[in-house]
Coordinates of C-alpha atoms in Angstrom, one line a residue:
Chain A
X1 CA 60.3 -44.3 -124.4
X2 CA 62.2 -46.2 -122.3
X3 CA 66.0 -45.9 -120.7
X4 CA 68.9 -47.6 -120.1
X5 CA 71.2 -46.2 -116.9
X6 CA 74.4 -46.2 -117.0
X7 CA 75.0 -44.9 -113.1
X8 CA 76.1 -42.8 -111.2
X9 CA 79.0 -41.5 -113.7
X10 CA 80.2 -38.1 -112.0
X11 CA 81.3 -37.6 -108.4
X12 CA 82.4 -33.8 -107.3
X13 CA 84.3 -35.5 -104.1
X14 CA 86.5 -37.3 -106.5
X15 CA 88.2 -34.2 -108.4
X16 CA 89.2 -30.9 -107.2
X17 CA 86.6 -28.4 -108.2
X18 CA 86.7 -24.3 -108.7
X19 CA 86.9 -22.2 -105.2
X20 CA 86.2 -24.0 -101.9
X21 CA 83.6 -26.5 -103.4
X22 CA 82.3 -28.4 -100.9
X23 CA 80.5 -31.0 -103.2
X24 CA 77.0 -30.5 -105.2
X25 CA 77.6 -31.3 -109.3
X26 CA 73.6 -30.0 -110.6
X27 CA 71.6 -29.6 -113.2
X28 CA 74.8 -31.5 -115.6
X29 CA 74.2 -29.6 -119.1
X30 CA 76.0 -31.0 -122.0
X31 CA 77.9 -28.9 -125.5
X32 CA 78.9 -31.7 -128.2
X33 CA 82.2 -30.4 -128.9
X34 CA 84.6 -31.9 -131.9
X35 CA 86.7 -34.4 -129.6
X36 CA 84.7 -34.7 -126.4
X37 CA 81.3 -33.8 -124.4
X38 CA 81.8 -30.7 -122.0
X39 CA 79.6 -31.0 -119.8
X40 CA 78.2 -28.0 -117.0
X41 CA 77.3 -28.2 -113.2
X42 CA 76.5 -26.0 -110.7
X43 CA 79.2 -26.4 -107.5
X44 CA 78.6 -24.7 -104.5
X45 CA 81.0 -23.0 -101.9
X46 CA 79.7 -21.4 -98.7
X47 CA 80.3 -17.6 -98.2
X48 CA 81.7 -15.8 -94.9
X49 CA 77.9 -16.2 -93.5
X50 CA 77.6 -20.2 -94.1
X51 CA 75.4 -19.4 -96.7
X52 CA 76.1 -21.4 -100.6
X53 CA 76.9 -19.6 -103.9
X54 CA 76.7 -22.0 -106.4
X55 CA 79.5 -21.6 -109.4
X56 CA 79.3 -22.7 -112.9
X57 CA 82.1 -25.4 -113.9
X58 CA 82.5 -28.7 -116.6
X59 CA 83.7 -31.6 -117.4
X60 CA 84.9 -33.0 -120.0
X61 CA 83.7 -37.1 -121.6
X62 CA 84.6 -38.6 -124.4
X63 CA 82.3 -38.7 -127.1
X64 CA 81.2 -42.2 -125.9
X65 CA 80.2 -40.3 -122.5
X66 CA 82.2 -43.0 -121.2
X67 CA 85.6 -41.4 -120.0
X68 CA 86.1 -38.5 -118.2
X69 CA 89.0 -36.7 -120.2
X70 CA 89.5 -33.7 -117.4
X71 CA 87.3 -31.1 -115.3
X72 CA 88.2 -27.6 -114.8
X73 CA 89.2 -26.0 -111.7
X74 CA 87.8 -22.4 -112.4
X75 CA 84.7 -20.7 -112.4
X76 CA 83.6 -19.9 -116.1
X77 CA 81.7 -17.4 -115.6
X78 CA 82.2 -14.7 -112.3
X79 CA 79.6 -13.8 -109.9
X80 CA 77.3 -10.7 -110.4
X81 CA 78.4 -8.1 -108.5
X82 CA 76.3 -6.0 -105.3
X83 CA 73.0 -5.9 -105.8
X84 CA 72.8 -7.9 -109.1
X85 CA 70.8 -10.4 -109.9
X86 CA 73.8 -13.6 -110.3
X87 CA 74.9 -12.2 -106.9
X88 CA 74.7 -15.1 -105.0
X89 CA 75.6 -18.0 -107.4
X90 CA 74.5 -19.5 -111.1
X91 CA 72.4 -22.3 -110.9
X92 CA 71.8 -24.2 -113.7
X93 CA 73.9 -23.0 -116.4
X94 CA 72.3 -23.5 -119.8
X95 CA 74.7 -23.7 -122.6
X96 CA 73.2 -23.6 -126.8
X97 CA 75.7 -24.0 -129.4
X98 CA 75.3 -21.1 -131.6
X99 CA 77.3 -21.5 -134.3
X100 CA 81.0 -19.4 -133.6
X101 CA 79.7 -19.1 -130.2
X102 CA 78.4 -20.8 -127.3
X103 CA 75.2 -19.3 -125.8
X104 CA 75.0 -19.6 -121.8
X105 CA 71.6 -18.9 -120.5
X106 CA 72.6 -18.7 -116.8
X107 CA 69.8 -18.8 -113.9
X108 CA 71.0 -15.3 -111.2
X109 CA 70.4 -15.9 -107.9
X110 CA 70.1 -13.1 -105.2
X111 CA 68.6 -13.1 -101.8
X112 CA 65.4 -11.5 -100.4
X113 CA 64.3 -11.3 -97.1
X114 CA 60.8 -11.8 -97.3
X115 CA 61.1 -15.2 -98.9
X116 CA 65.0 -16.4 -99.4
X117 CA 66.0 -15.7 -103.1
X118 CA 64.9 -14.3 -106.5
X119 CA 66.2 -15.8 -109.6
X120 CA 66.5 -14.0 -113.4
X121 CA 68.2 -15.4 -116.7
X122 CA 71.3 -14.2 -117.7
X123 CA 73.0 -14.5 -120.2
X124 CA 77.0 -15.5 -121.2
X125 CA 78.9 -15.6 -124.3
X126 CA 81.7 -17.8 -125.4
X127 CA 83.5 -17.3 -128.3
X128 CA 86.6 -20.0 -126.6
X129 CA 84.0 -22.8 -127.2
X130 CA 83.0 -22.6 -124.1
X131 CA 85.8 -22.4 -122.3
X132 CA 85.1 -18.8 -120.5
X133 CA 82.2 -17.0 -121.2
X134 CA 81.6 -12.8 -121.1
X135 CA 78.2 -12.0 -119.1
X136 CA 75.5 -9.7 -121.6
X137 CA 74.9 -6.6 -119.5
X138 CA 75.1 -6.4 -114.7
X139 CA 71.1 -7.5 -115.5
X140 CA 69.0 -10.5 -117.0
X141 CA 67.4 -10.9 -120.6
X142 CA 64.8 -12.4 -118.7
X143 CA 63.5 -11.4 -115.3
X144 CA 60.2 -11.0 -113.4
X145 CA 57.1 -10.0 -115.8
X146 CA 53.5 -8.5 -115.1
X147 CA 52.9 -11.9 -114.9
X148 CA 55.4 -14.2 -113.8
X149 CA 56.2 -11.8 -111.0
X150 CA 59.5 -13.6 -109.3
X151 CA 61.9 -16.7 -110.0
X152 CA 62.3 -16.5 -113.4
X153 CA 65.0 -19.0 -114.0
X154 CA 65.8 -22.4 -115.5
X155 CA 66.5 -21.8 -119.3
X156 CA 66.9 -24.5 -122.3
X157 CA 67.1 -23.1 -125.5
X158 CA 67.1 -24.6 -129.2
X159 CA 66.8 -23.4 -132.5
X160 CA 63.0 -24.4 -134.2
X161 CA 60.4 -23.4 -136.8
X162 CA 63.1 -20.3 -137.7
X163 CA 62.9 -19.4 -134.1
X164 CA 65.2 -18.9 -130.9
X165 CA 63.3 -21.1 -128.3
X166 CA 63.0 -21.1 -125.0
X167 CA 61.5 -23.2 -122.4
X168 CA 62.0 -21.8 -118.9
X169 CA 60.0 -21.1 -115.1
X170 CA 58.6 -19.0 -113.6
X171 CA 57.5 -18.5 -109.8
X172 CA 53.9 -18.4 -109.1
X173 CA 53.4 -18.0 -105.5
X174 CA 54.9 -18.3 -102.2
X175 CA 52.7 -21.2 -100.3
X176 CA 53.4 -21.7 -96.2
X177 CA 52.1 -25.4 -94.9
X178 CA 51.4 -24.3 -92.1
X179 CA 51.5 -21.1 -89.8
X180 CA 55.5 -20.6 -88.8
X181 CA 56.5 -22.8 -91.3
X182 CA 59.5 -21.0 -94.3
X183 CA 57.1 -20.2 -97.4
X184 CA 57.7 -23.1 -99.9
X185 CA 57.5 -21.6 -103.4
X186 CA 55.5 -22.8 -106.5
X187 CA 56.7 -22.3 -110.0
X188 CA 55.9 -23.5 -113.8
X189 CA 57.0 -24.0 -116.7
X190 CA 56.3 -21.6 -119.9
X191 CA 57.9 -20.4 -122.8
X192 CA 59.4 -17.5 -124.8
X193 CA 60.5 -17.1 -128.7
X194 CA 63.6 -15.2 -130.0
X195 CA 64.8 -13.5 -133.1
X196 CA 68.3 -12.9 -132.0
X197 CA 68.7 -15.3 -128.6
X198 CA 68.3 -12.1 -126.4
X199 CA 65.3 -10.7 -126.8
X200 CA 62.2 -12.2 -125.6
X201 CA 59.1 -12.4 -126.3
X202 CA 56.4 -15.0 -124.0
X203 CA 53.1 -14.5 -122.8
X204 CA 52.9 -16.0 -119.1
X205 CA 51.3 -18.9 -119.7
X206 CA 51.6 -22.5 -118.5
X207 CA 52.1 -24.7 -121.0
X208 CA 52.4 -28.1 -118.8
X209 CA 49.5 -29.6 -116.9
X210 CA 49.9 -30.6 -113.3
X211 CA 49.7 -34.3 -112.5
X212 CA 49.9 -33.2 -108.2
X213 CA 47.9 -30.8 -107.6
X214 CA 48.5 -27.2 -108.5
X215 CA 51.2 -25.9 -106.1
X216 CA 53.2 -28.5 -108.1
X217 CA 56.7 -27.3 -108.6
X218 CA 58.1 -28.2 -112.2
X219 CA 61.7 -27.3 -112.8
X220 CA 64.3 -27.8 -115.6
X221 CA 62.8 -28.5 -119.1
X222 CA 64.7 -30.1 -121.2
X223 CA 63.3 -30.4 -125.5
X224 CA 64.2 -33.0 -128.1
X225 CA 63.2 -33.3 -131.5
X226 CA 63.1 -37.1 -132.4
X227 CA 61.0 -38.8 -135.0
X228 CA 58.5 -35.7 -135.9
X229 CA 57.7 -34.6 -132.3
X230 CA 59.5 -32.7 -129.8
X231 CA 59.9 -34.5 -126.2
X232 CA 60.3 -32.5 -123.0
X233 CA 61.7 -34.0 -120.0
X234 CA 61.1 -32.1 -117.1
X235 CA 61.0 -33.0 -113.4
X236 CA 58.3 -32.0 -111.2
X237 CA 57.6 -32.2 -106.9
X238 CA 55.6 -31.6 -104.3
X239 CA 55.3 -27.7 -103.0
X240 CA 56.2 -29.0 -98.9
X241 CA 58.7 -32.2 -97.8
X242 CA 60.2 -32.1 -101.0
X243 CA 63.7 -32.9 -99.4
X244 CA 63.4 -35.0 -96.7
X245 CA 60.6 -36.8 -97.8
X246 CA 61.7 -38.9 -100.9
X247 CA 57.3 -39.1 -102.0
X248 CA 57.9 -35.6 -102.1
X249 CA 60.8 -35.5 -103.9
X250 CA 61.8 -34.8 -107.7
X251 CA 60.7 -37.3 -110.4
X252 CA 60.9 -36.7 -113.9
X253 CA 58.2 -35.7 -116.1
X254 CA 57.0 -35.9 -119.8
X255 CA 55.8 -34.2 -122.3
X256 CA 54.8 -34.5 -126.1
X257 CA 54.0 -31.8 -129.2
X258 CA 54.2 -31.5 -132.4
X259 CA 53.7 -27.7 -132.9
X260 CA 55.7 -26.3 -129.7
X261 CA 52.6 -24.8 -128.4
X262 CA 49.9 -27.4 -127.1
X263 CA 52.2 -30.4 -124.8
X264 CA 50.3 -33.7 -123.7
X265 CA 51.3 -34.6 -120.5
X266 CA 52.0 -38.2 -120.4
X267 CA 54.5 -38.9 -117.4
X268 CA 53.7 -42.9 -118.0
X269 CA 55.8 -43.0 -121.6
X270 CA 58.8 -41.0 -119.5
X271 CA 60.5 -44.5 -119.2
X272 CA 62.9 -43.6 -116.4
X273 CA 62.2 -43.6 -112.4
X274 CA 64.0 -43.4 -109.4
X275 CA 65.5 -47.0 -108.8
X276 CA 64.7 -48.9 -105.7
X277 CA 67.7 -48.6 -104.1
X278 CA 71.2 -46.5 -104.9
X279 CA 72.1 -42.8 -105.8
X280 CA 68.7 -42.2 -107.6
X281 CA 66.5 -44.2 -105.0
X282 CA 64.6 -41.3 -103.3
X283 CA 64.1 -37.9 -106.2
X284 CA 65.2 -37.5 -109.8
X285 CA 65.8 -34.4 -111.2
X286 CA 67.1 -31.8 -113.4
X287 CA 67.3 -33.8 -116.9
X288 CA 69.1 -32.3 -119.7
X289 CA 69.0 -34.4 -122.9
X290 CA 70.8 -34.3 -125.7
X291 CA 72.1 -36.4 -129.2
X292 CA 76.3 -37.6 -129.9
X293 CA 76.7 -40.3 -132.4
X294 CA 73.4 -40.7 -132.7
X295 CA 72.5 -42.4 -129.1
X296 CA 70.0 -40.1 -127.3
X297 CA 71.5 -39.6 -123.6
X298 CA 70.2 -38.1 -120.8
X299 CA 72.2 -36.4 -117.9
X300 CA 70.1 -35.9 -114.4
X301 CA 70.9 -36.0 -111.0
X302 CA 70.2 -38.0 -108.2
X303 CA 69.4 -38.5 -104.5
X304 CA 69.5 -34.7 -102.4
X305 CA 69.7 -32.4 -105.8
X306 CA 73.1 -33.3 -106.8
X307 CA 75.3 -33.2 -103.6
X308 CA 77.0 -36.5 -104.4
X309 CA 76.8 -35.6 -108.3
X310 CA 74.8 -37.2 -111.6
X311 CA 74.4 -40.0 -113.9
X312 CA 73.9 -40.9 -116.8
X313 CA 71.0 -42.8 -120.0
X314 CA 70.8 -43.8 -123.1
X315 CA 67.8 -44.0 -125.0
X316 CA 66.8 -47.3 -125.6
X317 CA 64.8 -47.1 -129.7
Chain C
X1 CA 65.2 31.5 -116.6
X2 CA 61.6 30.6 -115.9
X3 CA 60.7 32.1 -112.2
X4 CA 58.5 30.6 -110.1
X5 CA 56.3 32.2 -107.4
X6 CA 56.2 30.0 -104.5
X7 CA 52.8 29.2 -102.5
X8 CA 54.1 27.6 -99.7
X9 CA 53.4 24.7 -98.3
X10 CA 50.1 22.9 -98.9
X11 CA 50.2 19.8 -96.9
X12 CA 52.0 18.4 -93.9
X13 CA 51.1 14.8 -93.5
X14 CA 51.6 15.3 -89.9
X15 CA 48.1 17.0 -89.6
X16 CA 46.9 13.8 -91.2
X17 CA 43.7 12.1 -89.0
X18 CA 45.3 8.9 -90.3
X19 CA 48.3 8.4 -89.4
X20 CA 48.4 5.2 -88.5
X21 CA 49.4 5.3 -92.4
X22 CA 49.8 8.1 -93.4
X23 CA 52.5 9.1 -90.5
X24 CA 55.5 11.7 -92.8
X25 CA 56.2 12.1 -95.9
X26 CA 54.4 13.0 -99.3
X27 CA 56.5 11.9 -101.8
X28 CA 56.4 12.5 -105.6
X29 CA 53.3 14.4 -106.4
X30 CA 50.9 13.8 -109.4
X31 CA 48.3 15.6 -110.2
X32 CA 44.8 14.8 -112.6
X33 CA 42.6 17.7 -112.9
X34 CA 38.9 17.1 -113.0
X35 CA 36.0 19.8 -112.8
X36 CA 36.5 21.0 -109.4
X37 CA 39.1 20.2 -108.3
X38 CA 43.0 18.7 -108.6
X39 CA 43.7 15.8 -107.1
X40 CA 47.2 15.2 -106.2
X41 CA 48.9 11.5 -105.6
X42 CA 51.6 11.4 -103.8
X43 CA 53.2 8.5 -101.9
X44 CA 53.2 8.6 -97.8
X45 CA 54.4 6.5 -95.0
X46 CA 54.0 4.7 -91.4
X47 CA 56.4 4.9 -88.3
X48 CA 59.4 2.7 -89.1
X49 CA 59.3 -0.5 -88.1
X50 CA 62.3 -1.1 -84.9
X51 CA 65.6 -1.6 -87.6
X52 CA 64.6 2.0 -89.2
X53 CA 62.8 0.0 -92.5
X54 CA 59.6 1.9 -94.2
X55 CA 57.3 1.1 -95.8
X56 CA 54.9 3.5 -98.3
X57 CA 51.8 3.3 -99.6
X58 CA 49.7 5.6 -102.3
X59 CA 47.7 8.3 -101.0
X60 CA 45.6 11.8 -102.1
X61 CA 44.8 15.3 -101.6
X62 CA 42.0 17.2 -103.1
X63 CA 42.9 21.3 -104.2
X64 CA 40.2 23.7 -104.6
X65 CA 40.6 24.0 -108.9
X66 CA 39.6 27.8 -108.1
X67 CA 42.1 27.8 -105.1
X68 CA 44.6 25.5 -105.6
X69 CA 46.5 25.9 -102.0
X70 CA 43.3 25.1 -100.9
X71 CA 43.3 21.4 -99.5
X72 CA 39.8 20.6 -100.0
X73 CA 40.0 16.1 -99.3
X74 CA 41.9 14.1 -98.0
X75 CA 42.3 10.4 -98.8
X76 CA 41.4 7.7 -95.6
X77 CA 42.9 4.5 -96.5
X78 CA 45.7 3.4 -98.8
X79 CA 44.8 3.7 -102.5
X80 CA 45.9 0.1 -102.9
X81 CA 47.5 -2.9 -100.7
X82 CA 51.5 -4.0 -101.2
X83 CA 52.1 -6.7 -103.3
X84 CA 52.0 -10.5 -101.9
X85 CA 55.2 -11.9 -100.4
X86 CA 57.9 -12.6 -102.6
X87 CA 56.0 -9.7 -105.3
X88 CA 58.1 -6.4 -106.7
X89 CA 56.1 -4.6 -104.3
X90 CA 56.2 -5.8 -101.6
X91 CA 57.1 -3.1 -99.3
X92 CA 56.4 -0.4 -100.7
X93 CA 54.6 1.5 -104.0
X94 CA 56.8 4.6 -104.5
X95 CA 57.0 7.0 -106.5
X96 CA 54.1 7.3 -108.3
X97 CA 51.8 8.9 -111.2
X98 CA 48.8 9.2 -112.3
X99 CA 47.2 9.8 -115.6
X100 CA 44.4 9.4 -116.8
X101 CA 43.0 7.3 -119.5
X102 CA 39.2 7.0 -120.8
X103 CA 37.6 7.0 -118.0
X104 CA 39.7 4.5 -115.7
X105 CA 42.8 6.1 -114.2
X106 CA 46.0 4.6 -114.4
X107 CA 49.3 4.6 -112.4
X108 CA 52.4 3.3 -112.5
X109 CA 54.6 3.3 -109.6
X110 CA 57.8 2.1 -108.3
X111 CA 57.6 -1.0 -105.9
X112 CA 60.0 -2.0 -103.4
X113 CA 61.1 -4.8 -102.3
X114 CA 64.0 -5.9 -99.9
X115 CA 67.2 -7.2 -100.2
X116 CA 70.0 -9.2 -98.1
X117 CA 73.1 -7.7 -99.4
X118 CA 71.4 -4.1 -100.8
X119 CA 68.9 -2.1 -99.0
X120 CA 66.3 -2.8 -101.4
X121 CA 65.5 -3.3 -105.2
X122 CA 62.9 -1.4 -106.9
X123 CA 61.1 -2.5 -110.0
X124 CA 57.7 -0.9 -112.3
X125 CA 54.3 -1.6 -112.0
X126 CA 51.3 -0.7 -112.9
X127 CA 47.3 -0.3 -111.6
X128 CA 44.1 1.2 -112.6
X129 CA 41.2 2.9 -111.1
X130 CA 37.6 2.9 -112.0
X131 CA 36.4 5.2 -108.9
X132 CA 37.7 8.2 -109.9
X133 CA 41.2 7.9 -108.1
X134 CA 40.0 6.6 -104.4
X135 CA 41.0 2.2 -104.8
X136 CA 43.6 0.9 -107.5
X137 CA 43.7 -2.7 -108.6
X138 CA 47.4 -4.1 -110.5
X139 CA 46.9 -5.3 -114.0
X140 CA 49.1 -8.2 -112.6
X141 CA 51.4 -9.1 -109.5
X142 CA 54.5 -8.7 -111.3
X143 CA 56.4 -5.1 -112.9
X144 CA 56.2 -4.3 -116.5
X145 CA 59.8 -2.9 -116.2
X146 CA 61.8 -4.7 -115.0
X147 CA 65.9 -5.5 -114.8
X148 CA 67.7 -5.8 -118.4
X149 CA 71.3 -6.5 -119.2
X150 CA 72.2 -2.9 -118.9
X151 CA 69.3 -1.5 -116.5
X152 CA 70.4 -4.4 -113.3
X153 CA 68.4 -3.2 -110.6
X154 CA 66.7 -0.3 -109.0
X155 CA 64.0 0.7 -111.5
X156 CA 62.7 3.9 -109.7
X157 CA 60.8 7.3 -110.4
X158 CA 58.2 6.9 -113.5
X159 CA 56.5 9.8 -114.9
X160 CA 53.9 8.5 -117.1
X161 CA 52.8 11.0 -120.5
X162 CA 50.5 10.1 -123.7
X163 CA 53.0 11.6 -126.6
X164 CA 51.2 11.1 -130.5
X165 CA 48.7 8.1 -129.0
X166 CA 51.9 6.2 -127.7
X167 CA 52.4 5.5 -124.3
X168 CA 56.0 7.0 -123.1
X169 CA 57.8 6.8 -119.8
X170 CA 60.7 8.9 -118.2
X171 CA 62.1 7.1 -115.3
X172 CA 65.5 5.8 -113.8
X173 CA 67.4 2.5 -114.0
X174 CA 70.3 1.8 -111.5
X175 CA 73.6 2.1 -112.6
X176 CA 76.0 1.0 -109.7
X177 CA 75.3 0.2 -105.7
X178 CA 78.7 2.0 -104.5
X179 CA 79.9 0.6 -100.9
X180 CA 79.9 3.0 -98.1
X181 CA 81.8 3.1 -95.1
X182 CA 80.1 1.5 -91.8
X183 CA 76.6 2.1 -93.8
X184 CA 74.1 1.2 -95.9
X185 CA 75.0 0.8 -100.1
X186 CA 73.7 3.8 -102.1
X187 CA 72.5 3.4 -105.1
X188 CA 73.6 5.6 -108.4
X189 CA 70.8 5.8 -110.5
X190 CA 69.8 7.7 -114.1
X191 CA 67.0 8.9 -116.5
X192 CA 65.9 6.5 -119.0
X193 CA 62.7 6.8 -121.1
X194 CA 60.7 3.7 -123.1
X195 CA 57.8 3.7 -125.5
X196 CA 54.8 0.9 -126.0
X197 CA 51.5 1.1 -127.7
X198 CA 49.7 -0.5 -124.8
X199 CA 50.8 0.9 -121.7
X200 CA 52.1 -2.8 -120.5
X201 CA 54.5 -4.0 -123.5
X202 CA 58.0 -1.2 -123.8
X203 CA 60.8 -0.9 -125.6
X204 CA 63.2 0.9 -123.6
X205 CA 65.0 3.3 -125.2
X206 CA 68.5 2.0 -123.6
X207 CA 70.4 5.0 -123.0
X208 CA 71.0 7.6 -119.7
X209 CA 69.0 10.7 -121.4
X210 CA 70.5 13.3 -119.2
X211 CA 74.1 14.1 -119.3
X212 CA 75.5 14.1 -115.4
X213 CA 76.8 17.8 -113.9
X214 CA 78.2 16.0 -110.8
X215 CA 80.2 13.4 -111.6
X216 CA 79.4 10.0 -112.3
X217 CA 77.6 9.6 -109.2
X218 CA 75.4 11.9 -109.7
X219 CA 71.3 10.7 -109.1
X220 CA 68.8 11.8 -111.1
X221 CA 65.4 10.8 -110.3
X222 CA 62.1 12.4 -111.6
X223 CA 61.9 13.0 -115.3
X224 CA 58.3 14.7 -115.4
X225 CA 58.3 16.3 -118.7
X226 CA 55.8 18.6 -120.2
X227 CA 54.9 19.4 -124.4
X228 CA 55.1 23.1 -125.1
X229 CA 55.7 25.7 -128.1
X230 CA 57.1 22.6 -130.3
X231 CA 59.2 21.6 -127.4
X232 CA 59.2 18.9 -124.8
X233 CA 60.3 19.9 -121.7
X234 CA 61.7 17.8 -118.3
X235 CA 61.8 19.1 -114.9
X236 CA 63.8 16.6 -112.5
X237 CA 65.7 16.2 -109.6
X238 CA 69.6 15.0 -108.8
X239 CA 71.8 15.0 -106.3
X240 CA 75.3 13.8 -104.6
X241 CA 75.2 10.1 -103.8
X242 CA 76.3 10.7 -100.5
X243 CA 75.7 13.4 -97.5
X244 CA 73.1 14.2 -99.9
X245 CA 70.5 14.3 -96.9
X246 CA 71.4 17.9 -95.6
X247 CA 71.6 21.5 -97.5
X248 CA 74.7 21.6 -99.1
X249 CA 74.5 18.2 -101.0
X250 CA 71.0 17.4 -101.0
X251 CA 68.4 17.3 -104.4
X252 CA 68.2 20.0 -106.7
X253 CA 66.1 21.0 -109.7
X254 CA 67.3 19.9 -113.3
X255 CA 65.9 21.3 -116.6
X256 CA 66.1 20.0 -119.6
X257 CA 64.5 20.1 -122.8
X258 CA 64.1 18.4 -126.5
X259 CA 62.5 18.3 -129.7
X260 CA 62.3 14.9 -130.1
X261 CA 61.5 13.4 -127.1
X262 CA 64.9 11.1 -127.0
X263 CA 67.7 13.5 -127.8
X264 CA 67.8 16.3 -124.6
X265 CA 70.0 19.6 -123.7
X266 CA 70.7 19.8 -120.0
X267 CA 70.3 24.0 -118.7
X268 CA 69.7 23.5 -115.5
X269 CA 70.2 27.4 -114.9
X270 CA 66.4 27.3 -116.5
X271 CA 64.8 25.3 -114.5
X272 CA 64.5 28.8 -111.6
X273 CA 63.0 26.3 -108.7
X274 CA 65.5 27.0 -105.9
X275 CA 65.8 25.9 -101.9
X276 CA 64.3 28.7 -99.3
X277 CA 66.7 30.5 -96.8
X278 CA 65.3 28.7 -94.5
X279 CA 61.8 26.5 -93.8
X280 CA 60.5 23.2 -94.5
X281 CA 62.1 23.5 -98.6
X282 CA 65.6 24.6 -96.9
X283 CA 67.5 22.2 -97.8
X284 CA 66.4 20.6 -100.8
X285 CA 63.9 20.7 -103.6
X286 CA 62.7 17.9 -105.2
X287 CA 60.2 15.6 -107.2
X288 CA 58.9 17.8 -109.5
X289 CA 55.6 17.7 -111.3
X290 CA 54.3 20.8 -113.2
X291 CA 51.2 20.6 -114.8
X292 CA 48.7 23.4 -116.5
X293 CA 45.3 24.2 -115.3
X294 CA 42.8 27.2 -116.3
X295 CA 45.8 28.8 -118.2
X296 CA 48.0 28.7 -115.4
X297 CA 51.5 26.9 -115.0
X298 CA 52.1 25.0 -111.6
X299 CA 55.5 22.6 -110.3
X300 CA 54.0 20.0 -107.2
X301 CA 57.2 19.8 -105.5
X302 CA 58.3 17.8 -101.8
X303 CA 60.8 19.7 -99.4
X304 CA 63.3 18.6 -97.0
X305 CA 64.2 14.9 -96.1
X306 CA 62.6 14.1 -99.3
X307 CA 59.1 14.6 -99.0
X308 CA 59.4 14.2 -94.9
X309 CA 57.0 16.9 -94.2
X310 CA 55.4 17.5 -97.2
X311 CA 54.9 18.8 -100.1
X312 CA 55.0 22.1 -101.5
X313 CA 53.5 24.9 -105.0
X314 CA 54.6 27.0 -106.9
X315 CA 52.6 29.0 -109.9
X316 CA 54.9 30.1 -113.1
X317 CA 55.5 33.8 -113.8
X318 CA 54.1 34.7 -117.0
X319 CA 55.5 36.2 -119.0
X320 CA 57.3 33.0 -120.2
X321 CA 58.9 32.7 -123.7
X322 CA 58.9 28.4 -123.4
X323 CA 61.2 28.4 -126.8
X324 CA 64.2 28.5 -124.4
X325 CA 66.8 27.6 -126.7

């Protein structure tokens, strides 16, 4: 695999974004429409306590991904009510084109006391080609389970082998580097299957081998079928120091499968890496791979988890 | 109407010799009948933290099978530690329901976690004991009954049964958090059920089972079910969502019956268990558990302050017409 970077293609500070956005365009994810490519992302506001709330928004590109057609200025889905799993933010916002409807798999965040937050996966349904989404119930479709105790999120859905397939992450443990440090989370990529996109079956098994160490954090899987094999991109980092130290920060990883069950991790062939300088020189994260008009694209975030926008790369085939 | 002969309060945690963790509260009684004893599992609490927040641990007392009013043993240690940091049961394991499963005991319990915008959230976990209930170990770090589209939060009050070879769980699910001026938000929850072949992988019924009597903000808890004379009988408790810590608004015990365990007819007037005019159960009666032993039918229940001062026992007066149609 080899990716040709087109650079940063969206800078949130150049547009009017929903609510009192203070920047961030995180986890870009594409919905290919007849006349455009709609790219959803999460942007942030601060609440009265100074903490962040993430909201889903979108920007439309032409089908060659060269030109911005417009940015929506309203959130596409409201946050959850008091005590709900998505009361304090929706990030990421993953869309799946399901024919006459668009399904959105949201990662909803709620704040906790002994740890910073928990997360679960919700479902929104759109009947207007992704302009607005109605939530499927007040609760999540994928929450903590017997062997997935917390932090269930980052869903990516596709149809394959006659079923809906989901790749997602779940938290395994909270770990402290030193006594007195705030706890950091460890999460891994897993897989679920569904007949209807709503009720999912899963087994609590991790599917991507660690490369760094047992506390490696793996996030945001995205899968595409090319040339008879399934290709997964994701991001991974160290459990500690990942915000301030580039060496510990997110990088893009890669794995390959022919049966959707066993995955061979092969980061050396990911074909994309941090730049020597510039907007994606400190980290690369939240990859999203999609196909449009014969081209395969990767949307992704760079430094500071996408505070200053997202970029685009094209697969050199 | 059923007639219960109250046998009095049988256990007050203030008499415990291990008050560092069993300081007050004996909640959610659940009985397992043994050869010479009836082991009653319940939930008890150490003193609250300075900000008024509680933990809750699993515990038991043993009752003399020949005279259930006699406590012949009290556990010394919590039966299971609380969950790890960030897990659903980090701050409490309460309520609990225990059932014999071959050589093992199996406990279904609600885990407590603490949140920023609301005080707590709950989900239902499972643990097993290989030593007759002296200690329990989790089957996994997460819950088996968690949040879903129409059960968004506050899963609690599990009551586990075996029916025709399947596992059946009656429990409650949160419907809403009500904002209360100057106070903490208060949850509203309703009785639900789920079925399972292995007790781990559950299919939720997805429906409120018991119609409201106090309006849509009625809270329902502890749906305790027994099968007798071709019918299912449910004892549960219900209260207002506000002002429920005093006699007027406090928990009462309700009753419903069903032929198929899924569709229920509520007839509270049959329950027959009322608050006393004074004493430890004069403000509320709640968290009923009904069981039979040696030909007699008993109800364990908690009294004032949601069980703060202990557990009581009552015996069903004969004869009883269990058809109750």
